[in-house]
Tab-separated table of C-alpha atoms and ligand atoms in Angstrom:
chain	number	residue	atom	x	y	z
A	50	MET	CA	107.494	127.696	113.895
A	51	ARG	CA	104.195	126.028	114.785
A	52	ILE	CA	105.153	122.617	113.500
A	53	SER	CA	108.271	120.484	113.552
A	54	ARG	CA	111.110	121.079	111.111
A	55	LEU	CA	110.595	117.539	109.892
A	56	ALA	CA	106.953	118.228	109.074
A	57	ASP	CA	107.653	121.655	107.666
A	58	GLN	CA	110.323	120.412	105.291
A	59	MET	CA	108.426	117.428	103.966
A	60	SER	CA	108.029	117.672	100.227
A	61	GLY	CA	104.721	116.803	98.624
A	62	SER	CA	104.437	114.125	95.992
A	63	GLU	CA	104.745	115.325	92.412
A	64	ILE	CA	102.731	112.282	91.340
A	65	ILE	CA	99.822	113.348	93.542
A	66	ARG	CA	100.022	116.889	92.128
A	67	ILE	CA	99.745	115.534	88.591
A	68	GLY	CA	97.013	113.156	89.770
A	69	ASN	CA	94.990	116.116	91.069
A	70	ALA	CA	95.319	117.896	87.717
A	71	VAL	CA	94.144	114.715	85.997
A	72	SER	CA	91.109	114.410	88.293
A	73	GLU	CA	90.173	118.008	87.552
A	74	GLN	CA	90.265	117.410	83.778
A	75	ILE	CA	88.216	114.236	84.142
A	76	ARG	CA	85.717	116.192	86.273
A	77	GLN	CA	85.394	118.657	83.404
A	78	GLY	CA	84.347	115.774	81.172
A	79	GLU	CA	87.593	115.268	79.245
A	80	THR	CA	88.846	111.876	78.105
A	81	ILE	CA	92.154	111.187	79.806
A	82	CYS	CA	94.379	108.156	79.554
A	83	ASN	CA	95.735	108.231	83.085
A	84	LEU	CA	99.088	106.469	83.271
A	85	THR	CA	100.230	108.241	86.441
A	86	ILE	CA	99.431	106.150	89.474
A	87	GLY	CA	101.237	102.924	90.347
A	88	ASP	CA	97.957	101.216	91.059
A	89	PHE	CA	95.425	98.846	89.503
A	90	ASP	CA	91.853	99.342	88.435
A	91	PRO	CA	90.155	96.463	90.291
A	92	LYS	CA	87.695	96.066	87.404
A	93	LEU	CA	90.587	95.343	85.046
A	94	PHE	CA	92.929	93.650	87.492
A	95	PRO	CA	91.027	92.208	90.468
A	96	ILE	CA	92.788	90.476	93.356
A	97	PRO	CA	92.825	86.657	93.297
A	98	ALA	CA	89.346	85.263	94.064
A	99	GLU	CA	90.938	83.063	96.758
A	100	LEU	CA	92.256	86.174	98.499
A	101	ARG	CA	88.946	88.032	98.273
A	102	ASP	CA	86.965	85.048	99.578
A	103	GLY	CA	89.574	84.396	102.249
A	104	VAL	CA	89.320	87.951	103.594
A	105	ILE	CA	85.530	87.757	103.763
A	106	ALA	CA	85.652	84.349	105.447
A	107	ALA	CA	88.227	85.585	107.971
A	108	TYR	CA	86.036	88.515	108.989
A	109	GLN	CA	83.052	86.196	109.264
A	110	ALA	CA	85.155	83.940	111.470
A	111	GLY	CA	85.822	86.859	113.816
A	112	GLN	CA	89.482	87.518	112.963
A	113	THR	CA	89.179	91.097	114.133
A	114	ASN	CA	91.461	91.491	117.138
A	115	TYR	CA	95.115	92.583	117.292
A	116	PRO	CA	97.471	90.392	115.290
A	117	PRO	CA	100.821	89.509	116.912
A	118	ALA	CA	103.403	92.283	116.425
A	119	ALA	CA	105.474	90.314	113.904
A	120	GLY	CA	102.394	89.127	112.000
A	121	ILE	CA	100.366	85.963	112.537
A	122	ALA	CA	102.445	82.785	112.569
A	123	ASP	CA	100.643	81.272	109.561
A	124	MET	CA	101.344	84.367	107.496
A	125	ARG	CA	105.057	84.368	108.319
A	126	GLN	CA	105.245	80.635	107.638
A	127	ALA	CA	103.428	81.007	104.302
A	128	ALA	CA	105.700	83.866	103.204
A	129	ALA	CA	108.826	81.957	104.284
A	130	ASP	CA	107.707	78.840	102.367
A	131	PHE	CA	106.785	80.926	99.333
A	132	LEU	CA	110.226	82.521	99.176
A	133	LYS	CA	111.978	79.228	99.827
A	134	ASN	CA	110.027	77.419	97.088
A	135	ARG	CA	110.119	80.135	94.486
A	136	LEU	CA	113.429	81.932	95.070
A	137	GLY	CA	115.388	79.424	97.154
A	138	LEU	CA	115.745	81.975	99.965
A	139	SER	CA	115.817	80.371	103.396
A	140	TYR	CA	114.689	82.595	106.275
A	141	SER	CA	113.144	81.612	109.585
A	142	PRO	CA	109.469	82.533	109.902
A	143	ASN	CA	110.001	82.789	113.665
A	144	ASP	CA	112.488	85.604	113.894
A	145	GLU	CA	113.592	86.710	110.429
A	146	PHE	CA	110.198	87.796	109.060
A	147	LEU	CA	108.025	90.791	109.800
A	148	VAL	CA	104.547	91.469	108.420
A	149	ALA	CA	103.099	94.980	108.175
A	150	GLY	CA	100.295	96.989	106.599
A	151	GLY	CA	101.886	97.063	103.160
A	152	SER	CA	105.542	97.456	102.400
A	153	ARG	CA	105.861	101.201	103.060
A	154	PRO	CA	105.928	100.876	106.873
A	155	LEU	CA	108.609	98.214	106.484
A	156	ILE	CA	110.799	100.473	104.368
A	157	TYR	CA	110.392	103.250	106.904
A	158	ALA	CA	111.134	100.876	109.776
A	159	ALA	CA	114.250	99.586	108.004
A	160	TYR	CA	115.509	103.149	107.609
A	161	LEU	CA	114.846	103.904	111.277
A	162	ALA	CA	116.443	100.659	112.421
A	163	LEU	CA	119.630	101.173	110.411
A	164	VAL	CA	120.202	104.851	109.732
A	165	ASP	CA	121.270	107.514	112.212
A	166	PRO	CA	120.669	111.183	111.417
A	167	GLY	CA	123.474	112.340	109.163
A	168	ASP	CA	124.283	108.832	107.893
A	169	ARG	CA	124.698	108.489	104.155
A	170	VAL	CA	122.091	106.552	102.218
A	171	VAL	CA	123.023	105.818	98.633
A	172	PHE	CA	120.365	105.201	96.025
A	173	PRO	CA	120.262	105.293	92.252
A	174	VAL	CA	117.923	107.721	90.515
A	175	PRO	CA	115.320	107.532	89.160
A	176	SER	CA	114.067	105.971	92.371
A	177	TRP	CA	110.774	105.633	94.174
A	178	ASN	CA	110.454	107.528	97.489
A	179	ASN	CA	113.936	107.014	98.946
A	180	ASN	CA	114.261	110.806	99.101
A	181	HIS	CA	111.240	110.894	101.435
A	182	TYR	CA	112.537	108.100	103.677
A	183	CYS	CA	115.900	109.884	103.869
A	184	HIS	CA	114.130	113.019	104.982
A	185	LEU	CA	112.087	111.151	107.603
A	186	SER	CA	115.173	109.467	109.030
A	187	GLY	CA	117.444	112.524	108.831
A	188	ALA	CA	119.786	110.723	106.431
A	189	GLU	CA	122.017	112.429	103.943
A	190	SER	CA	120.768	111.218	100.561
A	191	VAL	CA	123.394	110.368	97.997
A	192	MET	CA	121.655	110.115	94.649
A	193	VAL	CA	123.510	108.311	91.897
A	194	PRO	CA	122.251	109.087	88.390
A	195	THR	CA	121.796	106.086	86.101
A	196	GLN	CA	121.871	105.891	82.311
A	197	PRO	CA	119.251	104.995	79.700
A	198	GLU	CA	121.744	102.698	77.959
A	199	ASN	CA	121.827	100.617	81.169
A	200	ASP	CA	118.010	100.626	81.334
A	201	PHE	CA	118.358	103.148	84.193
A	202	MET	CA	119.668	100.404	86.493
A	203	PRO	CA	122.776	101.315	88.522
A	204	THR	CA	126.145	99.757	87.761
A	205	ALA	CA	128.934	98.923	90.181
A	206	ALA	CA	131.119	101.547	88.516
A	207	GLU	CA	128.534	104.249	89.202
A	208	LEU	CA	127.944	103.237	92.825
A	209	ALA	CA	131.541	102.444	93.833
A	210	PRO	CA	132.701	106.027	94.507
A	211	GLN	CA	129.793	106.588	96.911
A	212	LEU	CA	129.838	103.537	99.149
A	213	LYS	CA	132.770	104.336	101.402
A	214	GLY	CA	131.368	105.094	104.854
A	215	ALA	CA	127.734	104.847	103.711
A	216	THR	CA	125.178	103.082	105.921
A	217	LEU	CA	122.572	101.976	103.440
A	218	LEU	CA	122.372	101.192	99.747
A	219	ALA	CA	118.718	101.193	98.645
A	220	LEU	CA	118.107	99.045	95.575
A	221	CYS	CA	114.937	97.968	93.781
A	222	SER	CA	114.313	95.419	91.020
A	223	PRO	CA	112.075	95.276	89.025
A	224	LEU	CA	112.378	99.013	89.360
A	225	ASN	CA	109.717	101.625	89.921
A	226	PRO	CA	109.641	103.873	87.827
A	227	THR	CA	111.362	102.143	84.897
A	228	GLY	CA	109.966	98.614	84.598
A	229	THR	CA	113.525	97.362	84.094
A	230	VAL	CA	115.526	94.819	86.118
A	231	PHE	CA	119.019	94.030	87.318
A	232	SER	CA	121.067	91.694	85.161
A	233	LYS	CA	122.777	88.925	87.106
A	234	LYS	CA	126.213	90.336	86.353
A	235	ASP	CA	125.402	93.906	87.391
A	236	LEU	CA	123.838	92.833	90.673
A	237	GLU	CA	126.739	90.454	91.397
A	238	GLU	CA	129.237	93.258	90.874
A	239	ILE	CA	127.304	95.553	93.201
A	240	CYS	CA	127.075	92.787	95.824
A	241	ASP	CA	130.848	92.328	95.620
A	242	LEU	CA	131.361	96.024	96.257
A	243	VAL	CA	129.243	95.826	99.409
A	244	LEU	CA	131.111	92.737	100.627
A	245	ALA	CA	134.442	94.467	100.018
A	246	GLU	CA	133.307	97.620	101.820
A	247	ASN	CA	132.182	95.584	104.829
A	248	GLN	CA	135.444	93.640	104.920
A	249	ARG	CA	137.256	96.969	105.056
A	250	ARG	CA	135.252	98.173	108.090
A	251	GLY	CA	136.316	97.505	111.652
A	252	PRO	CA	134.279	95.313	114.021
A	253	ASP	CA	132.892	98.372	115.831
A	254	GLU	CA	131.778	100.158	112.705
A	255	LYS	CA	128.219	99.963	111.439
A	256	PRO	CA	128.253	97.883	108.273
A	257	LEU	CA	126.900	98.906	104.899
A	258	TYR	CA	123.426	97.396	104.499
A	259	ILE	CA	121.397	96.796	101.385
A	260	LEU	CA	117.681	97.510	101.387
A	261	TYR	CA	116.425	95.290	98.585
A	262	ASP	CA	112.937	96.203	97.466
A	263	GLN	CA	111.585	93.352	95.380
A	264	ILE	CA	107.897	94.192	95.671
A	265	TYR	CA	107.450	93.584	91.901
A	266	TRP	CA	109.550	90.432	91.645
A	267	LEU	CA	106.782	88.085	90.483
A	268	LEU	CA	105.924	90.459	87.647
A	269	THR	CA	108.704	89.759	85.150
A	270	PHE	CA	107.993	89.227	81.474
A	271	GLY	CA	109.160	86.634	78.960
A	272	GLU	CA	112.642	85.312	79.626
A	273	THR	CA	113.408	88.014	82.191
A	274	GLN	CA	114.640	86.603	85.489
A	275	HIS	CA	114.580	88.149	88.911
A	276	TYR	CA	117.857	88.169	90.856
A	277	ASP	CA	118.430	89.002	94.502
A	278	PRO	CA	121.564	89.717	96.522
A	279	VAL	CA	121.654	86.829	99.022
A	280	SER	CA	120.941	84.176	96.371
A	281	LEU	CA	123.860	85.529	94.359
A	282	ARG	CA	126.173	86.168	97.306
A	283	PRO	CA	125.167	84.212	100.452
A	284	ALA	CA	127.901	86.021	102.411
A	285	LEU	CA	125.703	89.128	102.253
A	286	ARG	CA	123.011	87.547	104.389
A	287	ASP	CA	123.748	89.617	107.513
A	288	TYR	CA	123.543	92.853	105.546
A	289	VAL	CA	120.411	92.601	103.401
A	290	VAL	CA	116.882	93.571	104.387
A	291	TYR	CA	114.318	92.463	101.802
A	292	ILE	CA	111.088	94.344	101.180
A	293	ASP	CA	108.275	92.293	99.701
A	294	GLY	CA	104.519	91.851	99.852
A	295	ILE	CA	101.316	91.273	97.937
A	296	SER	CA	100.479	94.852	96.911
A	297	LYS	CA	101.700	94.717	93.353
A	298	CYS	CA	102.080	91.067	92.379
A	299	PHE	CA	98.510	90.272	93.439
A	300	ALA	CA	97.116	93.685	92.442
A	301	ALA	CA	96.262	94.044	96.126
A	302	THR	CA	97.375	97.612	96.831
A	303	GLY	CA	94.363	98.248	99.074
A	304	VAL	CA	94.580	94.972	100.972
A	305	ARG	CA	97.716	96.095	102.843
A	306	VAL	CA	99.897	93.062	103.495
A	307	GLY	CA	103.655	93.528	103.183
A	308	TYR	CA	106.543	91.555	104.610
A	309	ALA	CA	110.204	92.097	105.214
A	310	PHE	CA	112.850	89.486	105.917
A	311	GLY	CA	116.488	89.678	106.842
A	312	PRO	CA	118.864	89.415	109.794
A	313	LYS	CA	117.125	88.872	113.144
A	314	VAL	CA	118.989	91.700	114.845
A	315	VAL	CA	117.535	94.220	112.383
A	316	LEU	CA	114.091	92.643	112.027
A	317	ASP	CA	113.637	92.641	115.827
A	318	LYS	CA	114.178	96.385	115.956
A	319	MET	CA	111.924	97.001	112.974
A	320	LYS	CA	109.238	95.023	114.788
A	321	ALA	CA	109.654	97.133	117.928
A	322	LEU	CA	109.448	100.372	115.930
A	323	LEU	CA	106.366	99.323	114.002
A	324	GLY	CA	104.776	98.107	117.217
A	325	HIS	CA	104.744	101.687	118.453
A	326	ILE	CA	103.394	102.953	115.148
A	327	GLY	CA	100.826	100.154	115.033
A	328	ALA	CA	101.258	99.594	111.312
A	329	TRP	CA	100.199	95.945	111.409
A	330	ALA	CA	98.447	94.342	108.479
A	331	PRO	CA	94.785	93.758	109.332
A	332	LYS	CA	94.432	90.303	110.836
A	333	ALA	CA	91.772	89.029	108.417
A	334	GLU	CA	93.960	90.040	105.456
A	335	GLN	CA	96.887	88.155	106.976
A	336	VAL	CA	94.761	85.038	107.496
A	337	ALA	CA	93.613	85.198	103.863
A	338	THR	CA	97.116	85.825	102.480
A	339	ALA	CA	98.463	82.900	104.520
A	340	LYS	CA	95.849	80.713	102.813
A	341	LEU	CA	96.542	82.085	99.327
A	342	LEU	CA	100.324	81.798	99.105
A	343	PRO	CA	100.559	77.980	99.426
A	344	GLN	CA	98.021	77.444	96.620
A	345	GLN	CA	100.617	77.002	93.921
A	346	THR	CA	98.316	76.395	90.954
A	347	ALA	CA	95.930	79.191	91.882
A	348	VAL	CA	98.850	81.592	92.346
A	349	ASP	CA	100.506	80.551	89.084
A	350	ASN	CA	97.271	80.879	87.125
A	351	TYR	CA	96.556	84.244	88.673
A	352	LEU	CA	100.043	85.547	87.884
A	353	THR	CA	99.843	84.322	84.296
A	354	GLY	CA	96.592	86.237	83.817
A	355	LEU	CA	97.851	89.394	85.510
A	356	LYS	CA	101.119	89.409	83.580
A	357	THR	CA	99.387	88.737	80.262
A	358	GLY	CA	97.115	91.728	80.794
A	359	LEU	CA	99.884	94.044	81.957
A	360	GLN	CA	102.222	92.995	79.199
A	361	ALA	CA	99.591	93.571	76.511
A	362	SER	CA	99.188	97.152	77.738
A	363	LEU	CA	102.919	97.743	78.134
A	364	ASN	CA	103.611	96.320	74.680
A	365	ALA	CA	100.878	98.456	73.121
A	366	ALA	CA	102.470	101.585	74.567
A	367	TYR	CA	105.983	100.401	73.660
A	368	ASP	CA	105.035	99.467	70.075
A	369	GLY	CA	103.113	102.700	69.634
A	370	LEU	CA	106.083	104.795	70.726
A	371	LYS	CA	108.524	102.812	68.585
A	372	ASP	CA	106.178	103.277	65.633
A	373	LEU	CA	106.106	107.038	66.197
A	374	ARG	CA	109.883	107.002	66.498
A	375	ALA	CA	110.150	105.230	63.138
A	376	GLN	CA	108.045	108.041	61.693
A	377	GLY	CA	110.568	110.587	62.963
A	378	TYR	CA	108.873	111.721	66.174
A	379	PRO	CA	111.168	112.561	69.124
A	380	VAL	CA	110.032	109.638	71.239
A	381	ASP	CA	111.468	106.313	72.341
A	382	ALA	CA	110.853	103.540	74.859
A	383	ILE	CA	112.766	100.846	76.743
A	384	VAL	CA	111.596	97.241	76.424
A	385	PRO	CA	109.375	96.494	79.450
A	386	ALA	CA	110.953	93.727	81.537
A	387	GLY	CA	108.889	93.785	84.705
A	388	ALA	CA	106.519	95.596	87.082
A	389	ILE	CA	103.717	97.750	85.679
A	390	TYR	CA	105.770	100.513	84.111
A	391	LEU	CA	107.113	101.571	80.753
A	392	THR	CA	110.033	103.955	80.393
A	393	ALA	CA	109.215	106.416	77.616
A	394	LYS	CA	111.212	109.214	76.093
A	395	ILE	CA	109.159	112.170	74.898
A	396	ASP	CA	111.714	114.767	73.973
A	397	ALA	CA	109.674	117.848	73.242
A	398	LEU	CA	112.111	120.060	75.141
A	399	GLY	CA	112.690	123.375	73.405
A	400	ARG	CA	109.647	122.942	71.160
A	401	THR	CA	107.009	125.699	70.991
A	402	THR	CA	103.287	125.151	71.533
A	403	ALA	CA	100.533	126.626	69.339
A	404	THR	CA	100.068	129.322	71.994
A	405	GLY	CA	103.739	130.304	71.824
A	406	GLU	CA	105.074	128.698	74.999
A	407	VAL	CA	108.461	127.027	74.852
A	408	LEU	CA	108.533	123.657	76.673
A	409	ALA	CA	111.605	124.048	78.852
A	410	THR	CA	111.167	121.274	81.419
A	411	THR	CA	109.638	117.820	81.588
A	412	LYS	CA	106.993	119.220	83.959
A	413	GLU	CA	105.900	121.550	81.161
A	414	ILE	CA	105.857	118.642	78.699
A	415	THR	CA	103.721	116.724	81.202
A	416	SER	CA	101.176	119.571	81.415
A	417	TYR	CA	101.164	119.941	77.644
A	418	LEU	CA	100.497	116.222	77.087
A	419	LEU	CA	97.718	116.290	79.649
A	420	THR	CA	95.869	119.205	78.072
A	421	GLU	CA	96.644	118.565	74.396
A	422	ALA	CA	96.730	114.761	74.219
A	423	GLY	CA	94.609	113.749	77.198
A	424	LEU	CA	97.595	111.663	78.236
A	425	ALA	CA	98.784	111.730	81.845
A	426	VAL	CA	102.329	110.520	82.562
A	427	VAL	CA	104.923	111.168	85.267
A	428	PRO	CA	108.282	112.725	84.411
A	429	PHE	CA	111.360	111.028	85.841
A	430	SER	CA	112.125	114.341	87.566
A	431	ALA	CA	109.442	113.236	90.078
A	432	PHE	CA	111.805	110.352	90.849
A	433	GLY	CA	114.918	112.462	91.321
A	434	THR	CA	116.363	113.027	87.856
A	435	ALA	CA	117.060	116.440	86.275
A	436	ALA	CA	114.103	118.549	85.111
A	437	THR	CA	115.472	118.361	81.578
A	438	ASP	CA	115.875	114.572	81.304
A	439	PRO	CA	113.124	113.832	78.783
A	440	TRP	CA	112.079	110.488	80.267
A	441	PHE	CA	108.695	109.536	81.677
A	442	ARG	CA	106.985	106.728	83.570
A	443	LEU	CA	103.883	105.206	82.028
A	444	SER	CA	102.007	103.095	84.571
A	445	VAL	CA	99.490	100.754	82.970
A	446	GLY	CA	97.637	99.035	85.827
A	447	ALA	CA	94.763	101.470	86.076
A	448	GLU	CA	93.908	101.993	82.389
A	449	SER	CA	92.457	99.661	79.780
A	450	LEU	CA	94.367	98.525	76.725
A	451	ALA	CA	91.770	100.295	74.562
A	452	SER	CA	92.360	103.584	76.397
A	453	ILE	CA	96.130	103.268	75.870
A	454	GLN	CA	95.675	102.476	72.184
A	455	ALA	CA	93.345	105.461	71.800
A	456	ALA	CA	95.868	107.808	73.442
A	457	LEU	CA	98.648	107.114	70.929
A	458	PRO	CA	97.091	109.012	67.978
A	459	ARG	CA	96.327	111.876	70.383
A	460	LEU	CA	100.003	111.955	71.375
A	461	LYS	CA	100.987	112.078	67.724
A	462	ALA	CA	98.554	114.935	67.050
A	463	ALA	CA	99.838	116.875	70.072
A	464	LEU	CA	103.442	116.457	68.897
A	465	ASP	CA	102.398	117.594	65.406
A	466	LYS	CA	101.182	120.895	66.871
A	467	LEU	CA	104.636	121.734	68.216
A	468	THR	CA	107.122	123.758	66.228
B	697	PLP	C1	109.180	100.015	94.648
B	697	PLP	C2	108.025	100.087	95.582
B	697	PLP	N1	108.167	99.653	96.829
B	697	PLP	C3	107.163	99.708	97.704
B	697	PLP	C4	105.938	100.249	97.351
B	697	PLP	C5	104.861	100.352	98.390
B	697	PLP	O1	103.974	99.339	98.353
B	697	PLP	P1	102.843	99.144	99.474
B	697	PLP	O2	101.571	99.489	98.775
B	697	PLP	O3	102.926	97.692	99.809
B	697	PLP	O4	103.108	100.030	100.619
B	697	PLP	C6	105.742	100.727	96.071
B	697	PLP	C7	104.457	101.324	95.703
B	697	PLP	O5	104.301	102.040	94.751
B	697	PLP	C8	106.809	100.637	95.154
B	697	PLP	O6	106.680	101.061	93.908
């Protein structure tokens, strides 16, 4: 073999494959409502003006050399204050915070710092990218299917049989791909399982850690509240690594500032690993983010605007699907609670197209919707569920409300053509 086994066995992203098909159709002049990528159109959802101006000013001020390995002190302080003020989480900016070029390097570093090859990593499915991080770290992935009636969030009962001897439990709320969140009770019960498992382990055994990805936590809608493990169960503090950052909640996916916080012993090693990879956030972006986060009114106003826009789009898609359902179409949706995603059911499995093809998998439904309805969505099978689970992720950050509204009658017409 000319390349490593690790490289050879890496699986490509299904989302990117669908994205390429979408680009090709757009190139051919077709109108597509593209709800595939978990990103924002900057024309619809720009970053906060304070962040944009801060980045420009930082470059003009010559902030162009290496940042410190853990992130600049002001950035760590600002993130620590932000989390203390808004979530009541108390972590030291000096040695319990790590800044990186977005949250992905931090997730990868957490895996490498905690997981040995062959260790078991438990994660609920659908889930975003944990399969890839398991592959990169040589972990055995233990995927736990979740249920639509629980909004596709895992329950303690579902996870309990898998935690014995596991090294990492990877959780996310608000969840990509579903746009749903943990209830307080469900997360408390899961936290209690982890505490019990760690009490059972001997002093020389590696504990069970939680990787808690809360990258979407500021994007919750209406009365929905965000919960996190250490606030609910302070005794978990030594076992939880939090993943956070500005990518999603400030529509700043291209700005690349993420941060992790958690126990010093783990964060130190993550810092050392990322130091070798060099995945620091650009210094000017850190300077600007450190200036943005303390501006409470500006942040609150920005978030209100962002959430209003996202929710209008999510509600339009939700209402449209519920309306079609009321008319007898085989579709459904789960109330959007957070993030930028809607969970939609489009159960055209077993139906036959006008050209005589039977839609046997959600991938085939996806292709059909793209060509017949000009509607691009991602099946949950891209996030680890079965190819015949008729659920899809609709991501609304990169399309206008008008485009989403216009796609709904096209969906109806495409479903009408099936027999
Ligand atoms: C749950 C979750 N975590 C982390 C990330 C990565 O974010 P970043 O752009 O900061 O690397 C994403 C991006 O899609 C995500 O959905």
